[in-house]
CSV table of C-alpha atoms in Angstrom, one decimal:
chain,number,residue,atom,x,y,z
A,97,UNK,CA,0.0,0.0,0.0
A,98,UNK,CA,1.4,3.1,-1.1
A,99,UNK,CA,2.1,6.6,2.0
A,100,UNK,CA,1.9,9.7,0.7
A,101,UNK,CA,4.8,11.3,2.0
A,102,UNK,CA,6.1,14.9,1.1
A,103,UNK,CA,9.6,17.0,1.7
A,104,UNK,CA,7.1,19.1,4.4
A,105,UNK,CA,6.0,15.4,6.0
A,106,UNK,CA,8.4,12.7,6.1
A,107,UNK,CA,8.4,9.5,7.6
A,108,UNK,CA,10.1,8.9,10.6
A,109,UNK,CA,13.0,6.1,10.2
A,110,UNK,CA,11.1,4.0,12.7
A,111,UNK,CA,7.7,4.2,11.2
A,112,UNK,CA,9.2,2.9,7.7
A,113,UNK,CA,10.9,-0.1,9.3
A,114,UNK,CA,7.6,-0.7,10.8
A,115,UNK,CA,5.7,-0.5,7.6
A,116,UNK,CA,8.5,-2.8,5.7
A,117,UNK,CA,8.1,-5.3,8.8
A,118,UNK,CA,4.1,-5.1,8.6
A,119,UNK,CA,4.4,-5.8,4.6
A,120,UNK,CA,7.0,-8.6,5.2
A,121,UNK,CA,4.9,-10.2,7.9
A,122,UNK,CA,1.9,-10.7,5.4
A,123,UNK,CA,3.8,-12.8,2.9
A,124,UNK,CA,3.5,-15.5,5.0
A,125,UNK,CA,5.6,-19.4,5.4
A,126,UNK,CA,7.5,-20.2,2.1
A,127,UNK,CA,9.5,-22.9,0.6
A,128,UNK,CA,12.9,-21.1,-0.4
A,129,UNK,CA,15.6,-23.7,-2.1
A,130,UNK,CA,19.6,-22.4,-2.4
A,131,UNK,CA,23.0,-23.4,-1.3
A,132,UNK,CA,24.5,-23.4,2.3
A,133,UNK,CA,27.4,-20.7,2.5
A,134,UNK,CA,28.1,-20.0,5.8
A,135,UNK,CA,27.0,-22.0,8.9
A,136,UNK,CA,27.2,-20.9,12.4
A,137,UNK,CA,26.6,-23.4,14.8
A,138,UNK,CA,27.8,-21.9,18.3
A,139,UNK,CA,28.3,-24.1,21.6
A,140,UNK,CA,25.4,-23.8,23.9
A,141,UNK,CA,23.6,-21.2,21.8
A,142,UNK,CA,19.6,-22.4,21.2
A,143,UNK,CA,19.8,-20.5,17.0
A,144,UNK,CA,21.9,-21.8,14.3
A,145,UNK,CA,23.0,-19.0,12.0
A,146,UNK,CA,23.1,-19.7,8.1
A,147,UNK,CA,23.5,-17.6,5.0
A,148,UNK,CA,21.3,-19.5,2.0
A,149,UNK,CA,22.2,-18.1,-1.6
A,150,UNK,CA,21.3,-18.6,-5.0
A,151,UNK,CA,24.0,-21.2,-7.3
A,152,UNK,CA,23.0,-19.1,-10.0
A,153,UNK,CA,23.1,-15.2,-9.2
A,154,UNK,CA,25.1,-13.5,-6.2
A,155,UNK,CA,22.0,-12.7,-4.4
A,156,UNK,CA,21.9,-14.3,-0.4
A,157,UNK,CA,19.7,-14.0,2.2
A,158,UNK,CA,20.2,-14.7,5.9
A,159,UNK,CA,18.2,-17.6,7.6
A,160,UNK,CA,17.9,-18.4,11.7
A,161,UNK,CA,16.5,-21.5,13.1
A,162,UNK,CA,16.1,-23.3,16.2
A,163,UNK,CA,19.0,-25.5,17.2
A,164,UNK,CA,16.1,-28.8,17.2
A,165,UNK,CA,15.2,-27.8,13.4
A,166,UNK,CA,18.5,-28.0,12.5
A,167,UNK,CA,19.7,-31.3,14.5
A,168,UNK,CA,17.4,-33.3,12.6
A,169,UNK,CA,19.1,-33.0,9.4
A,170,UNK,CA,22.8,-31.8,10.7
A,171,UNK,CA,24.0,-35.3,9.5
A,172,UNK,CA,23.5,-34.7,6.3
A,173,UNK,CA,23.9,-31.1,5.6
A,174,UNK,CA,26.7,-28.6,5.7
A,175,UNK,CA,28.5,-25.8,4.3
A,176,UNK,CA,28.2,-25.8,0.0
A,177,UNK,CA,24.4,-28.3,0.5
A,178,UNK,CA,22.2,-27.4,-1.5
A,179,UNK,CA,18.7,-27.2,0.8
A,180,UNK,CA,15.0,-26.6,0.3
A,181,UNK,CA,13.9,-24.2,3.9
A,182,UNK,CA,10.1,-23.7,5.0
A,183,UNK,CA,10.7,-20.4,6.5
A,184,UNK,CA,8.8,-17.4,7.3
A,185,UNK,CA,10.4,-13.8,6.3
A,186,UNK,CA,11.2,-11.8,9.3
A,187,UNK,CA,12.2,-7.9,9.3
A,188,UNK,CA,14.2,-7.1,12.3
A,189,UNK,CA,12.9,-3.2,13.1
A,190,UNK,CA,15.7,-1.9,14.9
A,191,UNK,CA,18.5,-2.7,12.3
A,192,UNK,CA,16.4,-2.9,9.1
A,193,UNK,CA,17.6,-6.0,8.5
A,194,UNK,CA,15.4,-9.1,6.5
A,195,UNK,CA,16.3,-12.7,7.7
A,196,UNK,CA,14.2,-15.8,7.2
A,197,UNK,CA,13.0,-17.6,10.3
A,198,UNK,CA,13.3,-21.8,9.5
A,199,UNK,CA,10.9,-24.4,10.9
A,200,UNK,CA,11.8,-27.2,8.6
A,201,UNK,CA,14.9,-27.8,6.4
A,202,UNK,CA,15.3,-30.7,3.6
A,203,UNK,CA,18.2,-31.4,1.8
A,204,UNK,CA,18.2,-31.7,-1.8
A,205,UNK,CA,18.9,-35.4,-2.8
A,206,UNK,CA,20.8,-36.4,-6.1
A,207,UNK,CA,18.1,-38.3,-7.3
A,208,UNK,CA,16.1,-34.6,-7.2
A,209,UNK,CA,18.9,-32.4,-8.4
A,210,UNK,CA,19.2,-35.3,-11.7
A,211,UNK,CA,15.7,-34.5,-12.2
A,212,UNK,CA,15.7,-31.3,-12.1
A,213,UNK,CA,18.4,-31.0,-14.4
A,214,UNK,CA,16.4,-33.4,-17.0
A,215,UNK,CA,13.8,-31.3,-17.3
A,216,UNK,CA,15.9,-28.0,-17.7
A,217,UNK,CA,17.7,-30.6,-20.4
A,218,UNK,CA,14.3,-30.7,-22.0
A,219,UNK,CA,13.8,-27.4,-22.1
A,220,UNK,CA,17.0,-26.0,-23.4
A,221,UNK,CA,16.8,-28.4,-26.2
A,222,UNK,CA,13.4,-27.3,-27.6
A,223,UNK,CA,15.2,-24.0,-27.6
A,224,UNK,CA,17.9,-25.1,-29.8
A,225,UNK,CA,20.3,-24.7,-27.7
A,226,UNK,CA,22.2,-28.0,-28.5
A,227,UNK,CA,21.0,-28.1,-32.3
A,228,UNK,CA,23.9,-30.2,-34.1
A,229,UNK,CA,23.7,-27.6,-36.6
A,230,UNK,CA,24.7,-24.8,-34.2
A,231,UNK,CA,28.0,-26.1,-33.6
A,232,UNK,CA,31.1,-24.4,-35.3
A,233,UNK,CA,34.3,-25.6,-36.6
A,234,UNK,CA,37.4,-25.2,-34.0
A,235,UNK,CA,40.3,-23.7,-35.8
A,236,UNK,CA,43.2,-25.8,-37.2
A,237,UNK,CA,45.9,-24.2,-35.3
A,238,UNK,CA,44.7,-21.8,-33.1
A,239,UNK,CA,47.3,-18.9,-32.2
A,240,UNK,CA,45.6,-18.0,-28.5
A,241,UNK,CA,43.5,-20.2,-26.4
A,242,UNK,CA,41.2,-19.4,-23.8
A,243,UNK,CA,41.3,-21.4,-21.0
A,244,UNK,CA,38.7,-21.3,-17.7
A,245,UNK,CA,40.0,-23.3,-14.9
A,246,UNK,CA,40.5,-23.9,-11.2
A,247,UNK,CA,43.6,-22.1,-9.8
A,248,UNK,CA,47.0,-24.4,-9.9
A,249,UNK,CA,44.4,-27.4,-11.0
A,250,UNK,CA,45.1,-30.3,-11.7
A,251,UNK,CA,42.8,-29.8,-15.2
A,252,UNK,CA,45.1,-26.7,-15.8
A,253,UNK,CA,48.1,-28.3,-15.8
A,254,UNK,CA,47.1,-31.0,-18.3
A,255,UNK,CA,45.9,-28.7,-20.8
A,256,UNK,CA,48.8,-26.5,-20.8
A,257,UNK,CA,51.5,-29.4,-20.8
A,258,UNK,CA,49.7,-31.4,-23.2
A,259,UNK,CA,49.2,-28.1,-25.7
A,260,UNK,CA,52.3,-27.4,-25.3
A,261,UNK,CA,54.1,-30.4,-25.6
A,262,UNK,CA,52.2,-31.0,-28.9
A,263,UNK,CA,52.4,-27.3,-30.2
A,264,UNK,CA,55.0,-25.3,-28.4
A,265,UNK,CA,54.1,-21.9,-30.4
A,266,UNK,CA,51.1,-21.8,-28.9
A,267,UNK,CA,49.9,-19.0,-26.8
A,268,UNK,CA,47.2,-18.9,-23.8
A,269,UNK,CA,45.1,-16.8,-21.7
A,270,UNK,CA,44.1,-18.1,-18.9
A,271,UNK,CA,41.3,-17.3,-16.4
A,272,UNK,CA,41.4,-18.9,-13.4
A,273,UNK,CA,38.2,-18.9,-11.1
A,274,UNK,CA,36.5,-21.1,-8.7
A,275,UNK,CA,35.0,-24.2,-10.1
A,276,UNK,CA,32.6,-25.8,-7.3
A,277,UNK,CA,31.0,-23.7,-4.6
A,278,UNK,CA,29.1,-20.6,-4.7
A,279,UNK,CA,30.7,-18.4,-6.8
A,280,UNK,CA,31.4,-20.9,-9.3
A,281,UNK,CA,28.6,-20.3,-11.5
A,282,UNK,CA,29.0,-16.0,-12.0
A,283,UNK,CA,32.7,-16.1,-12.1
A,284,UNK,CA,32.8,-19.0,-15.1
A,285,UNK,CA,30.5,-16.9,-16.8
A,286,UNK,CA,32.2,-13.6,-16.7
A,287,UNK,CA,35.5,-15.8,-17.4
A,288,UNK,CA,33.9,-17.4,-20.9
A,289,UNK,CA,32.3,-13.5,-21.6
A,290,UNK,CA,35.9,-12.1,-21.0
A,291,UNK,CA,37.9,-14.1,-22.9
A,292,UNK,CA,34.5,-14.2,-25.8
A,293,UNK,CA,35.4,-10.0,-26.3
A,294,UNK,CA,39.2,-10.7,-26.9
A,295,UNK,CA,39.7,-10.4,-30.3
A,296,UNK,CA,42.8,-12.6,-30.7
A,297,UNK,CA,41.4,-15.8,-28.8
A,298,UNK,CA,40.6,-18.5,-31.5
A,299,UNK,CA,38.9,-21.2,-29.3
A,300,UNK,CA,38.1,-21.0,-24.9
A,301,UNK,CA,38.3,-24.1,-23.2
A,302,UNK,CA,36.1,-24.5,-20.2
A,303,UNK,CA,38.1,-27.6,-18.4
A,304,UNK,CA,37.4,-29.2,-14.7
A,305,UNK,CA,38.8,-32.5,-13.2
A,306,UNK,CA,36.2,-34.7,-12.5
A,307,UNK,CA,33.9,-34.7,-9.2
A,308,UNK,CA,30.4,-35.6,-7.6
A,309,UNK,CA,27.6,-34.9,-9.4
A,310,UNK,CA,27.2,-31.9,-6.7
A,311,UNK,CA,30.5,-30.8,-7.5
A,312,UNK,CA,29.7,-30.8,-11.4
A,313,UNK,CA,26.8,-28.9,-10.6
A,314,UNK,CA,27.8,-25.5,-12.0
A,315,UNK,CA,28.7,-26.5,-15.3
A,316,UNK,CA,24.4,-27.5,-15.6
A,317,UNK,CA,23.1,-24.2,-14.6
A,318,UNK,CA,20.9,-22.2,-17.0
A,319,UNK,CA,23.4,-18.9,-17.0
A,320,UNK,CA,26.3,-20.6,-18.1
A,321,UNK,CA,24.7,-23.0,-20.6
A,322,UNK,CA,22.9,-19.6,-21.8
A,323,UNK,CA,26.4,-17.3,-21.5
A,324,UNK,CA,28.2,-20.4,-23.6
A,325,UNK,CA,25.7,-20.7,-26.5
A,326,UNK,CA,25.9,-17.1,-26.8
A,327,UNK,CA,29.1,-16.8,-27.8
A,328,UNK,CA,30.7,-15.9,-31.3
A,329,UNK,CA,34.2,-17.9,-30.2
A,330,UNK,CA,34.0,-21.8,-30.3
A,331,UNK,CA,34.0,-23.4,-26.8
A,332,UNK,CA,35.3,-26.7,-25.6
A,333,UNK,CA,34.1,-28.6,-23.0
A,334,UNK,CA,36.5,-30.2,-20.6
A,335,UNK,CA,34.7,-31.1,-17.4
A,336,UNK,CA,35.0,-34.5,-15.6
A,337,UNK,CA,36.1,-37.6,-17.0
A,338,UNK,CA,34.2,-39.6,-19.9
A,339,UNK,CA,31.1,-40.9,-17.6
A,340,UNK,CA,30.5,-37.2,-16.5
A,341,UNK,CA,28.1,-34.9,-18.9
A,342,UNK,CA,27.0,-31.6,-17.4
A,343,UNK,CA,24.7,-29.9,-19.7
A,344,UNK,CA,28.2,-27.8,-20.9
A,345,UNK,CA,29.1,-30.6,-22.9
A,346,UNK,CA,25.8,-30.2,-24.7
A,347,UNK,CA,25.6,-26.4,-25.6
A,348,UNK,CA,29.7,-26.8,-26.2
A,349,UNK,CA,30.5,-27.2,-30.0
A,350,UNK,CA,33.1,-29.9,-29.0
A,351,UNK,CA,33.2,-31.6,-26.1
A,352,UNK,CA,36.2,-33.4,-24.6
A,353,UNK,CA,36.2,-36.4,-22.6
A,354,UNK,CA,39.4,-35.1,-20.4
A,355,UNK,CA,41.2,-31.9,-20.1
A,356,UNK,CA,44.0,-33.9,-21.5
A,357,UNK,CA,42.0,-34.6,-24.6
A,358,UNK,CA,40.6,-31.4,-24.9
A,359,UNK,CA,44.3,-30.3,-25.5
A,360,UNK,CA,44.6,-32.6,-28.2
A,361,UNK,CA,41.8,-32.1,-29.7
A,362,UNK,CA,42.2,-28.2,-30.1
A,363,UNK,CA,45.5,-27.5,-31.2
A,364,UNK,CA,47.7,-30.3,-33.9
A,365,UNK,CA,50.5,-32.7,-32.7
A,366,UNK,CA,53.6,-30.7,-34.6
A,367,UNK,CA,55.3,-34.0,-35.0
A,368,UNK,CA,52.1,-35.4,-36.6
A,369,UNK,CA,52.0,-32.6,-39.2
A,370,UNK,CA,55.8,-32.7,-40.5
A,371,UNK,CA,55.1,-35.9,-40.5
A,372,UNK,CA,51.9,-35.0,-42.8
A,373,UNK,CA,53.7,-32.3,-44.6
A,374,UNK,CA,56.4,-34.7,-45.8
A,375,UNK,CA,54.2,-37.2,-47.1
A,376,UNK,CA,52.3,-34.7,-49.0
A,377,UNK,CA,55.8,-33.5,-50.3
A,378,UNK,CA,56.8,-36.7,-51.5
A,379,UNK,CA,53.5,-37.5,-52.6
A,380,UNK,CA,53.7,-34.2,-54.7
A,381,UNK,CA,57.4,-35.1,-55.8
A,382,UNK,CA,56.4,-38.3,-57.6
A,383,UNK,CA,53.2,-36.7,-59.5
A,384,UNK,CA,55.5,-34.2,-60.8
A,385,UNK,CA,58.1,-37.0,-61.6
A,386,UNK,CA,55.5,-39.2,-63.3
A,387,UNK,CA,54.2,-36.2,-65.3
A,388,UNK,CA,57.4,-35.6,-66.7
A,389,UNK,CA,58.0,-39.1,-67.3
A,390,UNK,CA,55.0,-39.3,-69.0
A,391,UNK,CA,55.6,-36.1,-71.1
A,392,UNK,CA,59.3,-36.8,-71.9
A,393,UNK,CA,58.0,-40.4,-73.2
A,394,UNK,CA,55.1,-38.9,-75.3
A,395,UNK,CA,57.6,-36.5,-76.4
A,396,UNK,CA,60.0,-39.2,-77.8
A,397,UNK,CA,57.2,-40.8,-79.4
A,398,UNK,CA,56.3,-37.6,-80.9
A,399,UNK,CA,60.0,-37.4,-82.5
A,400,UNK,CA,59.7,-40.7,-83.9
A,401,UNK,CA,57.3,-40.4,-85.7
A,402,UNK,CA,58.8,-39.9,-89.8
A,403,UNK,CA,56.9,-36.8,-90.0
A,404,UNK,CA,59.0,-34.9,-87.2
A,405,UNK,CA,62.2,-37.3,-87.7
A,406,UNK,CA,62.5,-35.9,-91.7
A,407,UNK,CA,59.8,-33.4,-92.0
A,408,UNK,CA,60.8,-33.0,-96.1
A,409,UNK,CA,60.2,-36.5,-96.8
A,410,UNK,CA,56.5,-36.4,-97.0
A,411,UNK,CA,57.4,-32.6,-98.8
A,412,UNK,CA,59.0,-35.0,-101.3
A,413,UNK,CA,56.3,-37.5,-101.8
A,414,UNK,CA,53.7,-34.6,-101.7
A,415,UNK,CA,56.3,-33.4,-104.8
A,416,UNK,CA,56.3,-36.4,-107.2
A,417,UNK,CA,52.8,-37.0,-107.0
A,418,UNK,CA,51.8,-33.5,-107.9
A,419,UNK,CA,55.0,-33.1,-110.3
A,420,UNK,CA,53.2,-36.9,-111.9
A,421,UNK,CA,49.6,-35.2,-111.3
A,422,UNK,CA,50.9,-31.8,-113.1
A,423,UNK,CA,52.6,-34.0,-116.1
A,424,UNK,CA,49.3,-35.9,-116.5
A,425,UNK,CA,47.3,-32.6,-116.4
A,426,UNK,CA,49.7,-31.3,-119.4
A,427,UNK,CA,48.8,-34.4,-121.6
A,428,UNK,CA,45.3,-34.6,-120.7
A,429,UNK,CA,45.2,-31.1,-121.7
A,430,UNK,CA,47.2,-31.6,-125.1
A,431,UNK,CA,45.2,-34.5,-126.3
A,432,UNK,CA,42.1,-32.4,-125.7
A,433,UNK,CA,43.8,-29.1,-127.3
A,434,UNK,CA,44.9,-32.1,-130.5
A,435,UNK,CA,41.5,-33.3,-130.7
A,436,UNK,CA,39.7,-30.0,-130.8
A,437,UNK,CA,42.1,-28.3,-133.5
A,438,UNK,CA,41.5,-31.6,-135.4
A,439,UNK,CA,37.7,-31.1,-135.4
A,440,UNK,CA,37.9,-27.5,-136.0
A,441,UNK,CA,40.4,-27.9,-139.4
A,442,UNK,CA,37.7,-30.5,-140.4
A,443,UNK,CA,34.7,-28.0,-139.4
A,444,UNK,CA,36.4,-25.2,-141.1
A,445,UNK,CA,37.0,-27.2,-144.9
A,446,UNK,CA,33.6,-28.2,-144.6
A,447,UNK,CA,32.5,-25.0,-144.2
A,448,UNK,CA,34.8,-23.6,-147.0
A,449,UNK,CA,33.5,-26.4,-149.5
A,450,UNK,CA,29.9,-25.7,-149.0
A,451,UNK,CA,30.4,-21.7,-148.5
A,452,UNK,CA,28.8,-19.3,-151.5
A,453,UNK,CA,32.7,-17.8,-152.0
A,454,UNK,CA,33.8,-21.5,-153.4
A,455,UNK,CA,30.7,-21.6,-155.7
A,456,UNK,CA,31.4,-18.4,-157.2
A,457,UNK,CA,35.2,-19.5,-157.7
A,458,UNK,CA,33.8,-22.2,-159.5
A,459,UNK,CA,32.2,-20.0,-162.1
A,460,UNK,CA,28.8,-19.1,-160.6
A,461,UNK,CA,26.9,-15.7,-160.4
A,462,UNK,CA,24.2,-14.6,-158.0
A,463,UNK,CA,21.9,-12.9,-159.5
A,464,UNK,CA,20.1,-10.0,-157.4
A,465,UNK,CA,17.5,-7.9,-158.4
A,466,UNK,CA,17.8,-4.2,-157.0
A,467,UNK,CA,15.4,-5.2,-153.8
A,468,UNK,CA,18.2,-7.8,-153.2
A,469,UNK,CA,16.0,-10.4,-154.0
A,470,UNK,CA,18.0,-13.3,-155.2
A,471,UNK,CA,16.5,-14.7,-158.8
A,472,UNK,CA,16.1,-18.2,-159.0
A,473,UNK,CA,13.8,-18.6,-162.1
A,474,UNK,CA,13.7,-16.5,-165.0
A,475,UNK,CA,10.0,-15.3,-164.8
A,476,UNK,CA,10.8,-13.2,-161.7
A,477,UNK,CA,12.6,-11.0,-164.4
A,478,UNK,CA,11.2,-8.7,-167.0
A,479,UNK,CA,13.1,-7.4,-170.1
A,480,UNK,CA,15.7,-4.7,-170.1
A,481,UNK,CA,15.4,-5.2,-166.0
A,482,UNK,CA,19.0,-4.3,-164.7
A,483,UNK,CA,20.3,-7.0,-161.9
A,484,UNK,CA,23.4,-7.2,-160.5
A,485,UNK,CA,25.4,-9.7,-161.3
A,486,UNK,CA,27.8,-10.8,-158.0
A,487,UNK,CA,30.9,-13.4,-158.9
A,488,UNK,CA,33.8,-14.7,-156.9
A,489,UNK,CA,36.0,-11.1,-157.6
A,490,UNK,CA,33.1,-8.5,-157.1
A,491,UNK,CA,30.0,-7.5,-158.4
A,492,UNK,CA,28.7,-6.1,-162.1
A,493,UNK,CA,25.1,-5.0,-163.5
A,494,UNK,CA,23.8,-6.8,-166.2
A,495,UNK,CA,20.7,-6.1,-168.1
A,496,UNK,CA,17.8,-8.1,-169.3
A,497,UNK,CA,17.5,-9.2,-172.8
A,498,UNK,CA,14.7,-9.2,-174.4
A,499,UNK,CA,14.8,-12.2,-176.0
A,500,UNK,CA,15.3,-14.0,-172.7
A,501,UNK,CA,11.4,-14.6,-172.7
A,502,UNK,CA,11.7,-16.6,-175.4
């Protein structure tokens, strides 16, 4: 419920501690779950003193309870547990301070947390989250490497000494932050985000030796399976050994059985590639060897042939034949030149002997009247008609006699 308040009336300090008290005191008993931080347990005191706060945000809040509440599960619960409290909130006035008063306490079996983390399994892959086709290529030979461990861990000093052993140019940047407890989860996320905004890391390795399912418990929460599949840089996931799979190994595009194998599989065994590199050498020395054995063979062929071993020899056959086709040509050509003068000395006496010019050397006269009409009986003629007479030598007029009638 909202107070109207103003600079002229304010609220005493007391009287808003009392409201916030008589707004905390209506929300009642509830069921609060988190992770055991701190626990006070003091000789002969009747309160046990614990701080409860969330695996997955730095956000705690203080809890009391009766030293009886607390006995009955003090067997099985301690510092780092992960619990589920019936409590009621409680707003101490005089400090303004918000605690949570506990009447029951359960701790939070494996069997539940495997559960849990099934169903938040479920749901992260309906999102996509661990969609094979989401996953990215890791560089061939990375030039920097993230790396998000456990300070002077065991995990740490596998991946650098196997990296390095196998690659000894290559370059790290490690992070090194707490990888069970409380502050596992935040700090492994700012790690991966941090080494995500360098610009010269190629691949980040998120490695952790192995551990209780408890202790593997970060690597499953929400924020860092969320924080991994967020980023641009390809991660590798190196928690536990081979039968351990937090959901990290899921959302990771590669995951690694071992920090040891994760430094195998990220960067190239050196040996292993001269080794590759000379193979491919030789392997590109005997093509090239082969192709010029194979060209300096077709090339002798090529010479052998008699066209390239005495290019003027075919020259010289080409040269007879058309010499013996030319010579051919030439008497084809003079029998036909024979054989037409032949016919045409032949036309040309015929012609002579049956021409008008022989006739008239033979004696003959044409007779034409002065139309040029040629007369060929004598009544086409009168008398004293003039014609011309035409002979072999020339021409002469004649005339008509008048006895010709008769």
């Amino acid at each position: 419920m909202a107070v109207n308040t103003s600079p002229e009336s304010p609220l005493p300090v007391g009287e808003v501690s009392r409201l916030i008290g008589g707004w905390i005191d209506r929300l009642g008993a509830i069921w609060v779950e988190g992770q055991i931080t701190q626990l006070s347990r003091r000789p002969g005191a009747g309160v046990v003193f614990l701080t409860l706060r969330d695996p997955s945000y730095d956000i705690s809040v203080s809890v009391t309870c009766y030293r009886q509440v607390f006995d009955a599960v003090s067997d099985v619960v301690s510092e780092g547990a992960r619990v589920v409290v019936l409590a009621k909130p409680e707003w101490y006035a005089p400090r303004g301070q918000l605690s949570l008063r506990a009447t029951e306490i359960k701790p939070v079996g494996v069997g539940e947390l495997l559960a849990r983390l099934e169903m938040l399994k479920k749901s992260l892959a309906a999102e996509g989250l661990f969609a094979p086709e989401r996953k990215r290529a890791l560089p061939f030979l990375p030039q920097l490497v993230g790396l998000v461990c456990g300070r002077a861990s065991a995990a740490e000093r596998d991946v650098l000494e196997n990296a390095r052993h196998r690659w000894p140019a290559v370059r790290f940047e490690v992070c090194n932050v707490p990888v069970q407890g409380v502050h596992a989860v935040p700090q492994v996320v700012q790690a991966v985000k941090e080494l995500d905004a360098l610009d010269d890391v190629d691949v980040i390795i998120v490695a952790r030796g192995g551990g209780s399912v408890e202790d593997l418990l970060p690597f499953s929460d929400e924020q860092l399976v969320r924080a991994v599949a967020a980023c641009r840089t390809p991660v590798v996931s190196a928690i536990g050994h081979e039968p351990d799979n937090p959901l990290l190994d899921l959302v990771a595009d590669l995951r690694a059985s071992t920090p040891t194998d994760a430094a195998k599989k990220v960067v190239p065994d050196v040996g292993e590639e001269y080794e590759r590199v000379r193979m491919l050498r030789d392997r590109a020395r005997r093509c090239v060897e082969a192709y010029v054995e194979r060209e300096e063979r077709g090339l002798a062929h090529a010479l052998a042939r008699p066209s390239i071993e005495d290019p003027h020899r075919m020259i010289d056959e080409r040269a007879d034949h058309v010499a013996s086709l030319l010579d051919r040509a030439r008497r084809c050509l003079g029998h036909h030149l024979d054989r037409a003068a032949s016919e045409l000395t032949h036309t040309h006496a015929r012609v002579v002997a049956l021409s008008p010019a022989a006739t008239l050397k033979r004696g003959y006269a044409v007779l034409q009247r002065e139309d040029g009409h040629v007369v060929r009986d004598p009544g086409e003629v009168t008398a004293a008609e003039v014609l011309r007479a035409r002979v072999a030598e020339g021409e002469f007029s004649v005339r008509v006699d008048a006895g010709s009638d008769a």
